[in-house]
Short mmCIF file of C-alpha atoms in Angstrom, two decimals:
data_model
loop_
_atom_site.label_atom_id
_atom_site.label_comp_id
_atom_site.label_asym_id
_atom_site.label_seq_id
_atom_site.Cartn_x
_atom_site.Cartn_y
_atom_site.Cartn_z
CA MET A 1 91.70 -103.49 -77.93
CA TRP A 2 92.66 -101.63 -81.09
CA GLU A 3 95.92 -99.76 -81.35
CA PRO A 4 95.92 -95.99 -81.86
CA GLY A 5 95.18 -94.96 -85.46
CA ILE A 6 92.22 -94.56 -87.83
CA TYR A 7 89.67 -97.23 -88.65
CA VAL A 8 86.63 -96.68 -90.78
CA LEU A 9 83.18 -98.00 -90.30
CA ARG A 10 80.95 -97.98 -93.47
CA LEU A 11 77.34 -98.28 -92.55
CA SER A 12 74.49 -100.23 -94.28
CA HIS A 13 76.24 -101.46 -97.40
CA ARG A 14 73.74 -102.77 -100.01
CA LYS A 15 75.44 -105.34 -102.26
CA GLU A 16 73.93 -104.22 -105.58
CA ARG A 17 73.40 -100.54 -105.17
CA ASP A 18 76.56 -99.68 -103.25
CA LYS A 19 79.24 -102.03 -104.48
CA ARG A 20 81.30 -99.49 -106.32
CA VAL A 21 80.92 -96.68 -103.79
CA THR A 22 81.71 -98.90 -100.82
CA THR A 23 84.75 -100.22 -102.73
CA HIS A 24 85.86 -96.58 -103.21
CA VAL A 25 85.37 -95.86 -99.50
CA MET A 26 87.58 -98.86 -98.64
CA LEU A 27 90.29 -98.10 -101.14
CA THR A 28 90.38 -94.49 -100.07
CA ALA A 29 90.65 -95.59 -96.44
CA ARG A 30 93.63 -97.73 -97.31
CA ALA A 31 95.35 -95.28 -99.67
CA PHE A 32 94.98 -92.35 -97.20
CA GLY A 33 96.32 -94.03 -94.10
CA ALA A 34 93.57 -95.83 -92.25
CA LYS A 35 94.52 -99.21 -90.67
CA GLY A 36 91.34 -101.01 -91.59
CA VAL A 37 87.68 -100.85 -92.38
CA PHE A 38 84.51 -102.45 -90.96
CA TYR A 39 81.27 -102.54 -92.85
CA SER A 40 77.68 -103.35 -92.00
CA GLY A 41 74.60 -104.08 -94.08
CA ASP A 42 74.93 -106.89 -96.65
CA GLU A 43 77.85 -109.24 -96.31
CA ASP A 44 79.80 -109.04 -99.61
CA PRO A 45 82.68 -111.48 -99.91
CA LYS A 46 83.41 -110.50 -103.51
CA MET A 47 83.97 -106.95 -102.53
CA GLU A 48 86.14 -107.96 -99.60
CA GLU A 49 88.22 -110.10 -102.04
CA LYS A 50 88.71 -107.17 -104.28
CA ILE A 51 90.16 -105.07 -101.45
CA ARG A 52 92.36 -108.00 -100.27
CA ASP A 53 93.61 -108.35 -103.74
CA VAL A 54 94.68 -104.67 -103.79
CA VAL A 55 96.42 -105.21 -100.47
CA ALA A 56 98.24 -108.24 -101.79
CA ARG A 57 99.46 -106.38 -104.84
CA TRP A 58 99.98 -102.86 -103.51
CA GLY A 59 100.76 -103.53 -99.87
CA GLY A 60 99.37 -103.03 -96.43
CA PRO A 61 98.80 -103.53 -93.62
CA PHE A 62 95.02 -102.98 -94.08
CA GLU A 63 92.19 -105.07 -92.79
CA VAL A 64 88.61 -105.50 -93.99
CA ARG A 65 85.98 -106.95 -91.59
CA TYR A 66 82.19 -107.48 -91.93
CA GLU A 67 80.44 -106.31 -88.76
CA PRO A 68 76.67 -106.80 -88.86
CA ASP A 69 76.31 -105.39 -85.29
CA TRP A 70 77.56 -101.86 -86.05
CA LEU A 71 75.84 -100.50 -82.95
CA GLY A 72 77.64 -103.06 -80.75
CA LEU A 73 80.83 -102.10 -82.42
CA MET A 74 80.40 -98.41 -81.71
CA LYS A 75 79.55 -99.10 -78.04
CA ARG A 76 82.47 -101.48 -77.50
CA TRP A 77 84.81 -99.02 -79.23
CA LYS A 78 83.86 -96.27 -76.78
CA ALA A 79 83.82 -98.59 -73.75
CA GLU A 80 87.35 -99.72 -74.60
CA GLY A 81 88.69 -96.11 -74.74
CA GLY A 82 88.30 -95.50 -78.48
CA PHE A 83 86.95 -92.28 -80.08
CA VAL A 84 84.09 -92.24 -82.57
CA CYS A 85 83.99 -89.49 -85.27
CA HIS A 86 80.93 -89.43 -87.54
CA LEU A 87 81.31 -87.58 -90.82
CA THR A 88 78.01 -85.82 -91.70
CA MET A 89 77.11 -82.63 -93.53
CA TYR A 90 75.04 -81.66 -90.45
CA GLY A 91 78.04 -81.68 -88.02
CA LEU A 92 80.63 -79.05 -86.93
CA HIS A 93 82.84 -77.63 -89.69
CA ILE A 94 86.12 -79.61 -89.87
CA ASP A 95 88.05 -76.32 -89.52
CA ASP A 96 86.41 -75.85 -86.04
CA CYS A 97 86.79 -79.40 -84.64
CA LEU A 98 89.65 -81.33 -86.29
CA ASP A 99 91.87 -80.85 -83.21
CA GLU A 100 89.31 -82.59 -81.08
CA VAL A 101 90.18 -85.93 -82.76
CA PRO A 102 92.76 -87.64 -80.50
CA ARG A 103 96.10 -88.98 -81.90
CA ASP A 104 96.84 -91.35 -79.01
CA ARG A 105 93.66 -93.45 -79.15
CA PRO A 106 91.96 -95.61 -81.71
CA VAL A 107 89.57 -93.51 -83.79
CA LEU A 108 86.53 -95.02 -85.58
CA VAL A 109 85.45 -92.81 -88.48
CA VAL A 110 81.88 -93.55 -89.38
CA VAL A 111 80.51 -92.90 -92.82
CA GLY A 112 76.93 -93.72 -93.83
CA SER A 113 75.19 -94.27 -97.09
CA GLU A 114 71.74 -92.64 -97.57
CA LYS A 115 70.02 -92.30 -94.22
CA VAL A 116 72.02 -92.57 -90.94
CA PRO A 117 70.07 -93.60 -87.76
CA ARG A 118 69.83 -90.89 -85.12
CA VAL A 119 71.63 -93.07 -82.57
CA VAL A 120 74.92 -92.57 -84.59
CA TYR A 121 74.71 -88.84 -84.04
CA GLU A 122 74.10 -89.45 -80.37
CA LEU A 123 76.83 -92.06 -79.72
CA ALA A 124 79.51 -90.26 -81.78
CA ASP A 125 82.09 -88.33 -79.74
CA LEU A 126 82.16 -85.88 -82.64
CA ASN A 127 79.87 -85.18 -85.64
CA MET A 128 82.09 -83.49 -88.21
CA ALA A 129 81.11 -81.84 -91.52
CA ILE A 130 83.45 -81.69 -94.47
CA GLY A 131 81.48 -78.72 -95.72
CA HIS A 132 77.79 -78.38 -95.20
CA GLN A 133 76.78 -79.33 -98.75
CA PRO A 134 75.54 -82.70 -100.10
CA HIS A 135 78.38 -84.55 -101.74
CA SER A 136 79.95 -87.93 -101.13
CA GLU A 137 81.18 -90.11 -98.23
CA VAL A 138 84.22 -90.99 -100.39
CA ALA A 139 85.12 -87.23 -100.73
CA ALA A 140 84.42 -86.58 -97.02
CA LEU A 141 86.63 -89.47 -95.95
CA ALA A 142 89.45 -88.45 -98.28
CA VAL A 143 89.57 -84.88 -97.10
CA PHE A 144 89.24 -85.87 -93.47
CA LEU A 145 92.25 -88.23 -93.75
CA ASP A 146 94.33 -85.87 -95.91
CA ARG A 147 93.88 -83.10 -93.34
CA PHE A 148 94.22 -85.35 -90.27
CA PHE A 149 97.56 -86.70 -91.51
CA GLY A 150 98.62 -83.33 -93.00
CA GLY A 151 99.36 -84.86 -96.35
CA GLU A 152 101.92 -87.24 -94.94
CA GLU A 153 99.71 -90.18 -95.72
CA LEU A 154 100.33 -89.76 -99.51
CA ARG A 155 104.05 -90.33 -99.00
CA ARG A 156 103.78 -93.51 -97.00
CA GLU A 157 105.50 -96.73 -98.10
CA PHE A 158 103.21 -99.80 -98.00
CA GLU A 159 104.59 -103.03 -96.58
CA GLY A 160 104.83 -106.11 -98.71
CA ALA A 161 103.92 -104.34 -101.96
CA ARG A 162 104.54 -106.24 -105.14
CA LEU A 163 103.81 -103.17 -107.30
CA LYS A 164 105.09 -99.64 -107.13
CA ILE A 165 104.44 -96.60 -109.33
CA VAL A 166 107.29 -94.40 -110.47
CA PRO A 167 105.87 -90.90 -110.85
CA CYS A 168 105.78 -89.80 -114.40
CA ARG A 169 105.04 -86.56 -116.21
CA ARG A 170 103.43 -88.48 -119.10
CA GLY A 171 102.49 -92.17 -119.41
CA LYS A 172 102.72 -95.02 -116.87
CA LYS A 173 105.64 -96.56 -115.14
CA VAL A 174 105.07 -99.42 -112.71
CA ILE A 175 107.82 -101.53 -111.15
CA LYS A 176 107.53 -105.07 -109.84
CA LEU A 177 109.10 -105.62 -106.45
CA GLU A 178 110.55 -109.00 -105.44
CA GLY A 179 108.68 -110.70 -102.60
CA MET B 1 85.70 -69.06 -124.06
CA TRP B 2 85.37 -70.20 -120.46
CA GLU B 3 86.13 -67.91 -117.50
CA PRO B 4 89.01 -68.72 -115.15
CA GLY B 5 88.13 -71.37 -112.53
CA ILE B 6 87.88 -75.13 -112.31
CA TYR B 7 85.67 -77.26 -114.50
CA VAL B 8 85.70 -81.13 -114.38
CA LEU B 9 85.49 -83.68 -117.15
CA ARG B 10 84.32 -87.08 -116.25
CA LEU B 11 85.31 -89.62 -118.91
CA SER B 12 83.24 -92.61 -120.18
CA HIS B 13 80.26 -92.65 -117.86
CA ARG B 14 78.39 -95.96 -118.09
CA LYS B 15 74.76 -95.44 -117.13
CA GLU B 16 74.29 -98.64 -115.09
CA ARG B 17 77.65 -99.29 -113.71
CA ASP B 18 78.72 -95.75 -112.86
CA LYS B 19 75.61 -93.89 -111.99
CA ARG B 20 76.37 -93.55 -108.32
CA VAL B 21 80.09 -92.84 -108.61
CA THR B 22 79.59 -90.29 -111.40
CA THR B 23 76.93 -88.59 -109.26
CA HIS B 24 79.46 -88.43 -106.43
CA VAL B 25 82.07 -86.95 -108.75
CA MET B 26 79.64 -84.25 -109.79
CA LEU B 27 78.35 -83.44 -106.33
CA THR B 28 81.94 -83.26 -105.08
CA ALA B 29 82.83 -80.94 -107.96
CA ARG B 30 80.04 -78.61 -106.98
CA ALA B 31 80.51 -78.76 -103.17
CA PHE B 32 84.32 -78.20 -103.48
CA GLY B 33 84.20 -75.18 -105.66
CA ALA B 34 84.28 -76.27 -109.40
CA LYS B 35 82.11 -74.23 -111.76
CA GLY B 36 80.72 -77.08 -113.77
CA VAL B 37 81.15 -80.55 -114.95
CA PHE B 38 81.20 -82.20 -118.43
CA TYR B 39 80.76 -85.98 -118.90
CA SER B 40 81.28 -88.32 -121.83
CA GLY B 41 80.21 -91.90 -122.43
CA ASP B 42 76.50 -92.66 -121.97
CA GLU B 43 74.15 -89.76 -121.94
CA ASP B 44 72.17 -89.90 -118.68
CA PRO B 45 69.38 -87.34 -118.31
CA LYS B 46 68.17 -88.84 -114.95
CA MET B 47 71.53 -88.27 -113.44
CA GLU B 48 71.77 -84.72 -114.83
CA GLU B 49 68.36 -84.06 -113.31
CA LYS B 50 69.55 -85.24 -109.90
CA ILE B 51 72.47 -82.81 -109.96
CA ARG B 52 70.26 -79.91 -111.17
CA ASP B 53 67.89 -80.68 -108.43
CA VAL B 54 70.69 -80.31 -105.90
CA VAL B 55 71.63 -77.03 -107.41
CA ALA B 56 67.99 -75.84 -107.24
CA ARG B 57 67.78 -76.72 -103.59
CA TRP B 58 71.30 -76.04 -102.30
CA GLY B 59 72.43 -73.26 -104.68
CA GLY B 60 74.97 -72.67 -107.37
CA PRO B 61 76.04 -71.58 -109.87
CA PHE B 62 77.04 -75.04 -111.20
CA GLU B 63 76.55 -76.42 -114.70
CA VAL B 64 76.28 -80.01 -115.93
CA ARG B 65 76.84 -80.77 -119.61
CA TYR B 66 76.93 -84.01 -121.64
CA GLU B 67 79.93 -83.89 -124.05
CA PRO B 68 80.25 -86.99 -126.20
CA ASP B 69 83.33 -85.59 -128.03
CA TRP B 70 85.59 -85.41 -125.04
CA LEU B 71 88.68 -85.38 -127.26
CA GLY B 72 87.36 -82.44 -129.19
CA LEU B 73 86.60 -80.65 -125.88
CA MET B 74 90.19 -81.19 -124.61
CA LYS B 75 91.70 -79.90 -127.82
CA ARG B 76 89.40 -76.75 -127.98
CA TRP B 77 90.05 -76.14 -124.28
CA LYS B 78 93.81 -75.98 -124.94
CA ALA B 79 93.44 -74.11 -128.22
CA GLU B 80 91.37 -71.38 -126.45
CA GLY B 81 94.01 -70.91 -123.72
CA GLY B 82 92.75 -73.33 -121.11
CA PHE B 83 94.84 -75.66 -119.01
CA VAL B 84 94.16 -79.49 -118.75
CA CYS B 85 95.05 -81.36 -115.53
CA HIS B 86 94.49 -85.15 -115.62
CA LEU B 87 94.27 -86.87 -112.19
CA THR B 88 95.96 -90.26 -112.36
CA MET B 89 97.87 -92.46 -109.94
CA TYR B 90 100.64 -92.62 -112.46
CA GLY B 91 101.27 -88.87 -112.57
CA LEU B 92 103.54 -86.52 -110.60
CA HIS B 93 102.80 -86.22 -106.87
CA ILE B 94 100.41 -83.35 -106.13
CA ASP B 95 103.04 -81.99 -103.58
CA ASP B 96 105.53 -81.62 -106.46
CA CYS B 97 103.26 -79.96 -109.13
CA LEU B 98 100.20 -78.24 -107.62
CA ASP B 99 101.79 -74.84 -108.22
CA GLU B 100 101.93 -75.63 -111.95
CA VAL B 101 98.10 -75.29 -112.12
CA PRO B 102 97.30 -71.72 -113.21
CA ARG B 103 94.85 -69.51 -111.29
CA ASP B 104 94.21 -67.02 -114.14
CA ARG B 105 93.00 -69.45 -116.79
CA PRO B 106 90.19 -71.98 -117.10
CA VAL B 107 91.40 -75.35 -115.81
CA LEU B 108 89.83 -78.64 -116.92
CA VAL B 109 90.36 -81.40 -114.36
CA VAL B 110 89.99 -84.75 -116.08
CA VAL B 111 88.95 -87.87 -114.17
CA GLY B 112 88.47 -91.28 -115.81
CA SER B 113 86.70 -94.43 -114.86
CA GLU B 114 88.44 -97.72 -115.34
CA LYS B 115 90.79 -97.39 -118.33
CA VAL B 116 91.84 -93.95 -119.62
CA PRO B 117 93.07 -93.77 -123.22
CA ARG B 118 96.71 -92.88 -123.74
CA VAL B 119 95.92 -89.72 -125.63
CA VAL B 120 94.62 -88.15 -122.37
CA TYR B 121 98.04 -88.52 -120.79
CA GLU B 122 99.50 -87.00 -123.91
CA LEU B 123 97.15 -84.00 -124.34
CA ALA B 124 97.08 -83.12 -120.59
CA ASP B 125 99.22 -80.23 -119.63
CA LEU B 126 99.75 -82.04 -116.29
CA ASN B 127 99.21 -85.55 -115.15
CA MET B 128 98.87 -85.31 -111.37
CA ALA B 129 98.77 -88.12 -108.79
CA ILE B 130 96.85 -87.76 -105.51
CA GLY B 131 99.06 -90.45 -104.07
CA HIS B 132 100.34 -93.34 -106.20
CA GLN B 133 97.94 -95.96 -104.92
CA PRO B 134 94.70 -97.26 -106.41
CA HIS B 135 91.71 -95.52 -104.84
CA SER B 136 88.93 -93.38 -106.21
CA GLU B 137 88.35 -90.58 -108.67
CA VAL B 138 85.93 -89.01 -106.11
CA ALA B 139 88.70 -89.02 -103.44
CA ALA B 140 91.31 -87.67 -105.92
CA LEU B 141 88.98 -84.79 -107.07
CA ALA B 142 88.07 -83.90 -103.47
CA VAL B 143 91.64 -83.65 -102.28
CA PHE B 144 92.79 -81.83 -105.40
CA LEU B 145 90.05 -79.21 -104.97
CA ASP B 146 90.55 -78.92 -101.13
CA ARG B 147 94.30 -78.23 -101.63
CA PHE B 148 93.87 -76.06 -104.72
CA PHE B 149 91.51 -73.79 -102.85
CA GLY B 150 93.34 -74.09 -99.52
CA GLY B 151 90.13 -75.11 -97.72
CA GLU B 152 88.31 -71.87 -98.63
CA GLU B 153 85.88 -73.79 -100.82
CA LEU B 154 84.26 -75.34 -97.74
CA ARG B 155 83.26 -71.86 -96.53
CA ARG B 156 81.72 -70.61 -99.72
CA GLU B 157 78.14 -69.26 -99.82
CA PHE B 158 76.04 -70.75 -102.74
CA GLU B 159 73.83 -68.42 -104.67
CA GLY B 160 70.12 -68.97 -104.77
CA ALA B 161 70.11 -71.69 -102.08
CA ARG B 162 66.79 -72.61 -100.67
CA LEU B 163 68.30 -74.82 -97.93
CA LYS B 164 71.17 -74.12 -95.58
CA ILE B 165 72.64 -76.20 -92.78
CA VAL B 166 73.35 -74.73 -89.31
CA PRO B 167 76.37 -76.65 -87.98
CA CYS B 168 75.43 -78.72 -85.03
CA ARG B 169 77.32 -80.79 -82.48
CA ARG B 170 74.53 -83.41 -82.44
CA GLY B 171 71.53 -83.85 -84.66
CA LYS B 172 70.38 -82.00 -87.77
CA LYS B 173 69.47 -78.40 -88.27
CA VAL B 174 68.35 -77.12 -91.76
CA ILE B 175 66.86 -73.72 -92.41
CA LYS B 176 64.70 -72.89 -95.38
CA LEU B 177 65.62 -69.61 -97.05
CA GLU B 178 63.07 -67.34 -98.81
CA GLY B 179 63.45 -67.26 -102.60
#
């Protein structure tokens, strides 16, 4: 059983076509307060390594897991008491349904790539739209997490970080932390 | 001279490597209330066409323009009274500087790809961080626009749209509008 919090499921990753966008989905999930990410489609160890490298340098906790059986994951998630929220431009406006997302249960936020199978719409506890215009699963996930956490996620301290940024009006300042 | 509002400058687009991420930047700019987008790097007519096709179907106004001389654009923007806001993980936290972004002048929001030249940090009126963690220029732009417009951007009606979504708890409902 998963602990309460947000996890992300990225559907049907295609190694060549999606490698940068899926990486952006995963880094956004981590930076904006999700606990981990699953992905289906092509297994992509290089991409996983890139994410784990960010976690090693910038801190965690954050998990990445390949899950070819995304349908089984969604079904198990619900059977074990979790909540499934699918982000789609066809869903209910975030303003009208964000409070339906529980804070005391594990939440699986599902983001697709091009074409999402109908069963996802049917199995989801909630189909939520971050606006009803075509844009980006990265943008949708970022705004969902920013609003769900009320901006607190951008002030979080990451555990085990070796690098930390000192905010700067101009230029770059990074400090190295002792392990 | 540009009218007040938000415009986006996407730096150093590389046709092969960035085509999907730059497309996401542009669609996010449009869907979240920017008036137009400039991009530098490789000229990419196919990508421009994809964006214009979205504007034709889902409405506007929204402009895409290739601008190889990004440095000249930034300088002209400032000389003509515009404001330049560069989104970077090294900048000031959005919570601490969002109110520095003017609402009565044209604002150019600059997003880079991998490595942004130092002159961008120097020329920008504001270097703003959407969190101080590595993530995504798409996520950064989305959260900036969502917070700048206070969520109003997701309720905007687009002019000349031929398609419109009817929010739906399950499934998809799209209506075709008469031209």
